[in-house]
Short mmCIF file of C-alpha atoms and ligand atoms in Angstrom, two decimals:
data_model
loop_
_atom_site.label_atom_id
_atom_site.label_comp_id
_atom_site.label_asym_id
_atom_site.label_seq_id
_atom_site.Cartn_x
_atom_site.Cartn_y
_atom_site.Cartn_z
CA MET A 24 -130.06 130.69 56.69
CA LYS A 25 -127.87 133.70 55.89
CA ALA A 26 -126.93 135.88 58.85
CA ILE A 27 -124.44 138.56 59.87
CA VAL A 28 -122.18 137.16 62.59
CA GLN A 29 -119.43 138.66 64.77
CA ASP A 30 -116.94 136.49 66.68
CA ARG A 31 -115.05 139.36 68.30
CA TYR A 32 -115.56 143.01 69.23
CA GLY A 33 -114.24 145.75 66.99
CA SER A 34 -114.98 148.04 64.04
CA PRO A 35 -117.82 147.17 61.61
CA ASP A 36 -115.22 145.02 59.74
CA VAL A 37 -115.80 142.23 62.30
CA LEU A 38 -119.26 141.63 60.77
CA GLU A 39 -119.33 138.66 58.36
CA LEU A 40 -122.08 137.16 56.23
CA ARG A 41 -122.37 133.42 56.97
CA GLU A 42 -124.68 130.40 56.76
CA ILE A 43 -125.95 129.44 60.23
CA ASP A 44 -128.81 127.32 61.62
CA LYS A 45 -132.29 128.80 61.66
CA PRO A 46 -133.29 129.79 65.23
CA VAL A 47 -135.39 127.35 67.26
CA VAL A 48 -138.69 128.86 68.34
CA GLU A 49 -139.47 128.56 72.09
CA ASP A 50 -143.05 128.03 73.40
CA ASP A 51 -143.80 131.76 73.81
CA GLU A 52 -141.86 132.90 70.74
CA VAL A 53 -142.65 133.68 67.12
CA LEU A 54 -140.33 132.82 64.23
CA VAL A 55 -140.28 135.85 61.92
CA ARG A 56 -139.03 135.83 58.35
CA VAL A 57 -137.12 139.13 58.35
CA ARG A 58 -138.09 141.60 55.63
CA ALA A 59 -136.25 144.59 57.14
CA THR A 60 -134.20 145.61 60.19
CA SER A 61 -132.62 148.89 61.29
CA VAL A 62 -129.19 150.37 62.05
CA HIS A 63 -128.78 152.69 65.06
CA PRO A 64 -126.01 153.80 67.47
CA ASP A 65 -126.66 150.96 69.94
CA ILE A 66 -125.74 148.47 67.20
CA TRP A 67 -122.36 150.22 67.07
CA HIS A 68 -122.06 149.80 70.88
CA VAL A 69 -122.65 146.02 70.79
CA VAL A 70 -120.41 145.47 67.76
CA ALA A 71 -117.58 147.51 69.35
CA GLY A 72 -118.24 146.14 72.87
CA ARG A 73 -118.00 149.72 74.15
CA PRO A 74 -118.29 151.11 76.73
CA TYR A 75 -116.49 148.06 78.14
CA ILE A 76 -118.92 147.82 81.08
CA ILE A 77 -121.62 146.47 78.72
CA ARG A 78 -119.50 143.33 78.20
CA LEU A 79 -120.03 142.59 81.93
CA MET A 80 -123.76 143.31 81.66
CA GLY A 81 -124.52 140.12 79.75
CA LEU A 82 -123.05 140.89 76.31
CA GLY A 83 -119.99 138.65 76.82
CA VAL A 84 -116.62 139.48 78.43
CA LEU A 85 -114.05 138.47 75.79
CA LYS A 86 -116.38 137.97 72.85
CA PRO A 87 -120.12 138.35 72.22
CA LYS A 88 -122.18 135.47 73.69
CA SER A 89 -124.59 135.61 70.77
CA GLY A 90 -123.10 136.85 67.54
CA VAL A 91 -126.01 138.11 65.41
CA PRO A 92 -126.81 141.84 65.90
CA GLY A 93 -130.10 143.63 65.15
CA THR A 94 -132.75 144.79 67.64
CA ASP A 95 -135.58 145.82 65.27
CA VAL A 96 -137.56 143.59 62.95
CA ALA A 97 -140.39 143.84 60.44
CA GLY A 98 -141.43 140.70 58.62
CA LEU A 99 -143.77 137.76 58.19
CA VAL A 100 -144.68 135.21 60.83
CA GLU A 101 -143.25 131.84 59.70
CA SER A 102 -144.30 129.71 62.69
CA VAL A 103 -145.35 130.13 66.33
CA GLY A 104 -144.53 128.43 69.65
CA LYS A 105 -147.22 126.39 71.36
CA ASN A 106 -148.18 129.11 73.89
CA VAL A 107 -148.49 131.92 71.31
CA THR A 108 -152.05 133.24 70.97
CA GLN A 109 -151.79 136.63 69.25
CA PHE A 110 -150.16 135.70 65.92
CA GLN A 111 -150.40 133.11 63.20
CA PRO A 112 -148.26 132.20 60.16
CA GLY A 113 -148.53 134.83 57.43
CA ASP A 114 -149.16 137.81 59.77
CA GLU A 115 -147.15 140.95 59.00
CA VAL A 116 -145.48 142.02 62.26
CA PHE A 117 -142.88 144.44 63.63
CA GLY A 118 -141.19 144.97 66.98
CA GLU A 119 -138.13 145.41 69.17
CA ILE A 120 -136.67 141.97 69.92
CA VAL A 121 -134.63 142.90 73.00
CA GLY A 122 -137.43 144.24 75.24
CA GLY A 123 -135.93 147.68 75.90
CA ILE A 124 -132.37 146.46 76.63
CA GLN A 125 -130.62 147.64 73.46
CA TRP A 126 -127.10 146.82 74.62
CA LYS A 127 -127.33 143.22 73.49
CA HIS A 128 -127.69 141.27 70.26
CA GLY A 129 -131.23 140.73 69.05
CA GLY A 130 -130.48 138.49 66.04
CA ALA A 131 -132.39 140.46 63.36
CA TYR A 132 -129.44 140.74 60.94
CA ALA A 133 -130.51 137.40 59.46
CA GLU A 134 -133.16 135.80 57.27
CA TYR A 135 -135.10 134.56 60.32
CA VAL A 136 -135.28 135.63 63.94
CA SER A 137 -137.11 134.25 66.96
CA VAL A 138 -138.98 136.93 68.95
CA PRO A 139 -140.94 136.79 72.25
CA GLU A 140 -144.64 137.19 71.40
CA ASP A 141 -145.07 140.23 73.67
CA GLU A 142 -142.41 142.23 71.80
CA LEU A 143 -144.35 142.10 68.51
CA ALA A 144 -147.36 143.95 67.09
CA LEU A 145 -149.17 143.70 63.79
CA LYS A 146 -147.49 145.99 61.24
CA PRO A 147 -149.56 149.06 60.32
CA THR A 148 -150.86 148.39 56.80
CA ASN A 149 -149.99 151.91 55.64
CA LEU A 150 -146.26 151.34 56.26
CA THR A 151 -143.73 149.36 54.22
CA PHE A 152 -141.57 146.74 55.96
CA GLU A 153 -138.61 149.13 55.68
CA GLN A 154 -140.54 151.93 57.38
CA ALA A 155 -141.90 149.63 60.09
CA ALA A 156 -138.41 148.25 60.89
CA ALA A 157 -137.13 151.81 61.36
CA VAL A 158 -139.52 152.54 64.21
CA PRO A 159 -139.34 150.24 67.29
CA THR A 160 -136.02 150.93 69.06
CA SER A 161 -135.85 154.66 68.30
CA GLY A 162 -139.59 155.26 68.55
CA LEU A 163 -139.89 153.42 71.88
CA ILE A 164 -137.09 155.39 73.53
CA ALA A 165 -138.57 158.67 72.26
CA LEU A 166 -142.09 157.80 73.41
CA ARG A 167 -141.00 156.37 76.78
CA ASN A 168 -139.01 159.51 77.62
CA LEU A 169 -141.63 162.00 76.39
CA ARG A 170 -144.83 160.31 77.54
CA ASP A 171 -143.60 158.91 80.86
CA GLY A 172 -140.52 161.06 81.49
CA GLY A 173 -141.95 164.46 80.45
CA PRO A 174 -144.83 163.83 80.65
CA VAL A 175 -145.77 165.67 77.46
CA ARG A 176 -149.12 167.54 77.38
CA SER A 177 -151.05 169.53 74.80
CA GLY A 178 -149.98 173.17 74.58
CA GLN A 179 -146.59 172.65 76.22
CA ARG A 180 -143.39 174.01 74.74
CA VAL A 181 -141.05 171.09 74.07
CA LEU A 182 -137.44 171.42 72.90
CA ILE A 183 -135.74 168.40 71.30
CA ASN A 184 -131.93 168.68 71.26
CA GLY A 185 -130.70 166.50 68.37
CA ALA A 186 -134.11 166.60 66.66
CA GLY A 187 -132.69 165.69 63.24
CA GLY A 188 -131.36 162.29 64.39
CA ASN A 189 -133.02 158.87 64.72
CA VAL A 190 -134.60 159.30 68.14
CA GLY A 191 -135.08 163.05 67.64
CA SER A 192 -137.13 162.68 64.42
CA PHE A 193 -139.59 160.43 66.25
CA ALA A 194 -139.58 162.68 69.33
CA VAL A 195 -140.62 165.69 67.22
CA GLN A 196 -143.52 163.76 65.67
CA ILE A 197 -144.61 162.25 69.02
CA ALA A 198 -144.57 165.64 70.80
CA LYS A 199 -146.63 167.09 67.91
CA ALA A 200 -149.06 164.15 68.15
CA TYR A 201 -149.65 165.09 71.81
CA GLY A 202 -150.35 168.70 70.77
CA ALA A 203 -147.10 170.33 71.93
CA ASP A 204 -145.35 173.30 70.35
CA VAL A 205 -141.99 171.84 69.27
CA THR A 206 -138.59 173.45 68.85
CA GLY A 207 -135.95 171.28 67.16
CA VAL A 208 -132.20 171.84 67.58
CA ASP A 209 -129.65 170.28 65.24
CA CYS A 210 -126.96 171.12 62.64
CA THR A 211 -127.43 173.30 59.51
CA GLU A 212 -127.92 170.32 57.16
CA LYS A 213 -130.85 168.99 59.23
CA MET A 214 -132.98 172.17 59.36
CA GLU A 215 -135.22 171.00 56.51
CA LEU A 216 -135.53 167.47 57.92
CA MET A 217 -136.70 168.88 61.27
CA ARG A 218 -139.30 171.09 59.55
CA SER A 219 -140.50 168.14 57.47
CA THR A 220 -141.15 166.08 60.62
CA GLY A 221 -143.26 168.92 62.06
CA ALA A 222 -140.99 171.10 64.22
CA ASP A 223 -142.66 174.50 64.71
CA GLN A 224 -139.32 176.27 65.27
CA VAL A 225 -135.82 175.10 64.35
CA ILE A 226 -132.49 176.20 65.82
CA ASP A 227 -129.09 175.58 64.21
CA TYR A 228 -126.74 174.71 67.07
CA THR A 229 -123.75 175.92 65.04
CA GLN A 230 -125.29 179.45 64.95
CA GLU A 231 -127.25 179.87 68.15
CA GLU A 232 -127.21 178.71 71.78
CA PHE A 233 -130.82 178.34 72.88
CA THR A 234 -129.75 178.20 76.55
CA SER A 235 -128.79 181.90 76.31
CA GLY A 236 -132.20 182.90 74.91
CA SER A 237 -135.28 184.20 76.74
CA LYS A 238 -137.75 181.49 75.66
CA ARG A 239 -138.78 178.98 78.35
CA TYR A 240 -139.60 175.31 77.75
CA ASP A 241 -141.78 172.83 79.66
CA ILE A 242 -139.67 169.87 78.51
CA ILE A 243 -136.12 169.69 77.17
CA LEU A 244 -135.37 166.26 75.69
CA ASP A 245 -131.58 166.07 75.35
CA VAL A 246 -130.89 163.37 72.75
CA ALA A 247 -127.52 164.83 71.70
CA SER A 248 -126.63 164.72 75.39
CA ASN A 249 -124.24 167.69 75.35
CA LEU A 250 -126.18 170.15 77.55
CA SER A 251 -125.36 171.08 81.13
CA LEU A 252 -128.10 170.82 83.77
CA SER A 253 -127.51 174.38 85.00
CA ASP A 254 -127.76 175.86 81.47
CA CYS A 255 -131.01 173.99 80.87
CA ARG A 256 -132.45 174.98 84.26
CA ARG A 257 -132.24 178.64 83.13
CA VAL A 258 -134.54 178.03 80.14
CA LEU A 259 -137.01 175.63 81.80
CA THR A 260 -140.39 176.85 83.13
CA THR A 261 -140.79 176.63 86.94
CA ASP A 262 -142.32 173.14 86.73
CA GLY A 263 -140.35 172.15 83.58
CA THR A 264 -138.47 168.86 83.09
CA TYR A 265 -135.05 168.04 81.66
CA VAL A 266 -134.89 164.52 80.17
CA LEU A 267 -131.50 163.03 79.23
CA ILE A 268 -131.21 160.22 76.69
CA GLY A 269 -127.40 159.88 76.65
CA HIS A 270 -125.27 159.78 73.51
CA ASP A 271 -121.65 158.59 73.34
CA HIS A 272 -121.29 159.77 69.70
CA PHE A 273 -119.71 156.44 68.69
CA GLY A 274 -117.21 156.45 71.55
CA ASN A 275 -116.01 160.01 70.84
CA ALA A 276 -117.89 161.87 73.58
CA ARG A 277 -117.42 159.73 76.70
CA GLY A 278 -114.86 157.44 78.33
CA PRO A 279 -114.24 153.90 77.00
CA TRP A 280 -115.09 152.11 80.26
CA LEU A 281 -118.41 153.58 81.42
CA GLY A 282 -119.55 155.84 78.55
CA SER A 283 -122.64 157.93 79.44
CA MET A 284 -123.48 155.81 82.49
CA PRO A 285 -121.99 158.02 85.23
CA ARG A 286 -123.95 161.04 83.95
CA PHE A 287 -127.14 159.06 83.46
CA PHE A 288 -127.08 157.29 86.82
CA GLY A 289 -125.87 160.46 88.56
CA GLN A 290 -129.02 162.25 87.39
CA LEU A 291 -131.15 159.31 88.38
CA ALA A 292 -129.71 159.44 91.92
CA LEU A 293 -130.49 163.18 92.07
CA SER A 294 -134.02 162.85 90.69
CA PRO A 295 -135.83 162.37 94.08
CA PHE A 296 -134.34 165.70 95.25
CA VAL A 297 -134.41 167.81 92.06
CA SER A 298 -137.89 168.71 90.78
CA TYR A 299 -136.88 169.13 87.12
CA LEU A 300 -135.38 165.61 86.76
CA PRO A 301 -137.73 162.69 86.02
CA SER A 302 -137.48 159.38 87.87
CA LEU A 303 -136.81 156.15 86.00
CA ASN A 304 -139.93 154.72 84.43
CA PHE A 305 -140.58 151.12 83.45
CA SER A 306 -143.47 151.34 80.96
CA LYS A 307 -143.96 148.00 79.24
CA SER A 308 -142.95 147.93 75.56
CA LYS A 309 -146.32 146.41 74.71
CA SER A 310 -148.36 149.50 75.67
CA LEU A 311 -145.78 151.79 74.04
CA MET A 312 -145.86 149.74 70.81
CA ALA A 313 -149.65 150.03 70.77
CA THR A 314 -149.39 153.83 71.00
CA LEU A 315 -146.73 153.99 68.27
CA LYS A 316 -148.88 151.81 66.01
CA GLU A 317 -151.92 154.03 66.63
CA PHE A 318 -149.91 157.18 65.75
CA MET A 319 -148.54 155.56 62.58
CA GLU A 320 -151.96 154.40 61.43
CA ALA A 321 -153.29 157.92 62.00
CA GLY A 322 -150.42 159.33 59.90
CA LYS A 323 -148.98 161.18 62.93
CA ILE A 324 -145.64 159.32 62.77
CA THR A 325 -143.98 158.64 59.43
CA PRO A 326 -140.45 157.22 59.54
CA VAL A 327 -137.95 159.03 57.33
CA ILE A 328 -135.75 156.48 55.48
CA ASP A 329 -132.39 157.69 54.25
CA ARG A 330 -130.99 154.52 52.69
CA THR A 331 -131.53 150.76 52.48
CA PHE A 332 -128.55 148.34 52.39
CA PRO A 333 -128.63 144.60 51.56
CA LEU A 334 -127.81 142.22 54.45
CA SER A 335 -124.41 141.42 52.91
CA GLU A 336 -123.45 145.10 53.33
CA ALA A 337 -124.35 145.39 57.03
CA ALA A 338 -120.80 146.54 57.86
CA GLY A 339 -121.08 149.33 55.24
CA ALA A 340 -124.47 150.35 56.66
CA LEU A 341 -123.01 150.71 60.16
CA ARG A 342 -120.02 152.67 58.82
CA TYR A 343 -122.39 154.96 56.89
CA LEU A 344 -124.24 155.75 60.14
CA GLN A 345 -121.04 156.20 62.14
CA ASP A 346 -119.54 158.56 59.54
CA GLY A 347 -122.54 160.90 59.99
CA HIS A 348 -123.90 160.64 56.43
CA ALA A 349 -127.45 159.58 57.34
CA ARG A 350 -130.33 162.04 56.98
CA GLY A 351 -133.06 159.73 58.29
CA ARG A 352 -133.06 156.04 59.16
CA VAL A 353 -130.68 153.44 57.75
CA VAL A 354 -132.37 150.11 57.04
CA ILE A 355 -131.11 146.62 56.07
CA THR A 356 -133.07 144.09 53.99
CA PRO A 357 -132.10 140.40 53.62
N1 NAP B 427 -131.62 155.20 67.68
C1 NAP B 427 -132.01 154.27 68.50
O1 NAP B 427 -132.74 153.35 68.11
C2 NAP B 427 -131.64 154.32 69.97
C3 NAP B 427 -132.23 153.43 70.87
C4 NAP B 427 -131.88 153.47 72.20
C5 NAP B 427 -130.95 154.39 72.62
N2 NAP B 427 -130.41 155.23 71.73
C6 NAP B 427 -129.45 156.18 72.20
O2 NAP B 427 -129.97 157.48 71.95
C7 NAP B 427 -128.89 158.31 71.57
C8 NAP B 427 -129.24 159.05 70.31
O3 NAP B 427 -129.43 158.14 69.25
P1 NAP B 427 -129.80 158.61 67.80
O4 NAP B 427 -129.92 157.35 67.02
O5 NAP B 427 -130.93 159.55 67.81
O6 NAP B 427 -128.48 159.39 67.39
P2 NAP B 427 -128.25 160.36 66.15
O7 NAP B 427 -129.08 159.91 64.99
O8 NAP B 427 -126.78 160.50 66.02
O9 NAP B 427 -128.89 161.73 66.64
C9 NAP B 427 -128.23 162.69 67.38
C10 NAP B 427 -128.42 164.04 66.69
O10 NAP B 427 -127.84 165.05 67.50
C11 NAP B 427 -127.16 165.95 66.63
N3 NAP B 427 -126.18 166.72 67.36
C12 NAP B 427 -124.85 166.49 67.50
N4 NAP B 427 -124.30 167.45 68.26
C13 NAP B 427 -125.31 168.28 68.62
C14 NAP B 427 -125.36 169.46 69.41
N5 NAP B 427 -124.26 169.98 69.95
N6 NAP B 427 -126.55 170.08 69.58
C15 NAP B 427 -127.68 169.56 69.01
N7 NAP B 427 -127.68 168.45 68.24
C16 NAP B 427 -126.51 167.81 68.05
C17 NAP B 427 -126.59 165.06 65.57
O11 NAP B 427 -126.27 165.78 64.39
P3 NAP B 427 -124.78 165.88 63.76
O12 NAP B 427 -123.91 164.93 64.53
O13 NAP B 427 -124.98 165.51 62.33
O14 NAP B 427 -124.40 167.29 63.97
C18 NAP B 427 -127.74 164.09 65.32
O15 NAP B 427 -128.65 164.60 64.36
C19 NAP B 427 -127.67 157.40 71.44
O16 NAP B 427 -126.89 157.47 72.62
C20 NAP B 427 -128.18 156.06 71.37
O17 NAP B 427 -127.28 155.13 71.95
C21 NAP B 427 -130.73 155.23 70.41
#
């Protein structure tokens, strides 16, 4: 089959289109014929091997252990392992291959990929394969942090910092689906995108600092990851919550060795003592996928697709994302 393979870490130029063997399906796995997969910042991290610490966390020290990137898949079931009970050949499915650990290769940048049964769900019939492939990784992180981290409730005021990006666009729609009043913060060019996904108020971070304003929020979801805890504390309600996602901005915002990890784990260590920090939650992807599917079928979440690239141009797709051109999700089709 055709696949995108990397033999070494580096810029998107290390990605090459090659012929490799089709994956072997294990007993509890499903072989999916890929119809679409997505591009997101964590793909950049695994291709670059940065921050360097992720190479020691199972990715591979000197070179990637498994060379085919891609964490999201939407496609058709080709065959199933002998223990698989939920799917059969011909089913239209979608899911996140890597089970919530995005800093590794999932193998979706290929014509076929083998996926554990529990990471898949039937694709909502009202979505195209491209739309479905855009959802899992970004949608799961948005839902996990809002539903379990927040937790988001009807009538709350929720601010999403970076609401015009991949995770942010889903976070706006998810918070709206739970009945929250949503304020989106992003750059001038993304004001319309934030309104189109349902934000009730939008703030242009180049013009206004919301942390100096008088409005209070029940949840601040910091996807852009540039806010200080003390600034946010000022604009949180007394029982409000600050939720950090962590963004290295393609290696530009944090150090090359540890990236966002010191800040993220520092907050986690503080969380038992600081009321406005959530503790780590381990919701299973399966229950989160079911909720995402329900919201999509009800028309409460609609992925915004910016551009679709062919598999052979995977390097160009990643560069397009890194250069900041995307206004919505970037998708790859074999
Ligand atoms: N996407 C995924 O599937 C996924 C999955 C797991 C984890 N993550 C992690 O989640 C983080 C965010 O990912 P993402 O895909 O949502 O990134 P993204 O698409 O780059 O979104 C971040 C948004 O924040 C905006 N922004 C930049 N500076 C800002 C500021 N000062 N104030 C407010 N907004 C600002 C960016 O706009 P401009 O830069 O255009 O100004 C962009 O719209 C990354 O660290 C990623 O590793 C992502």
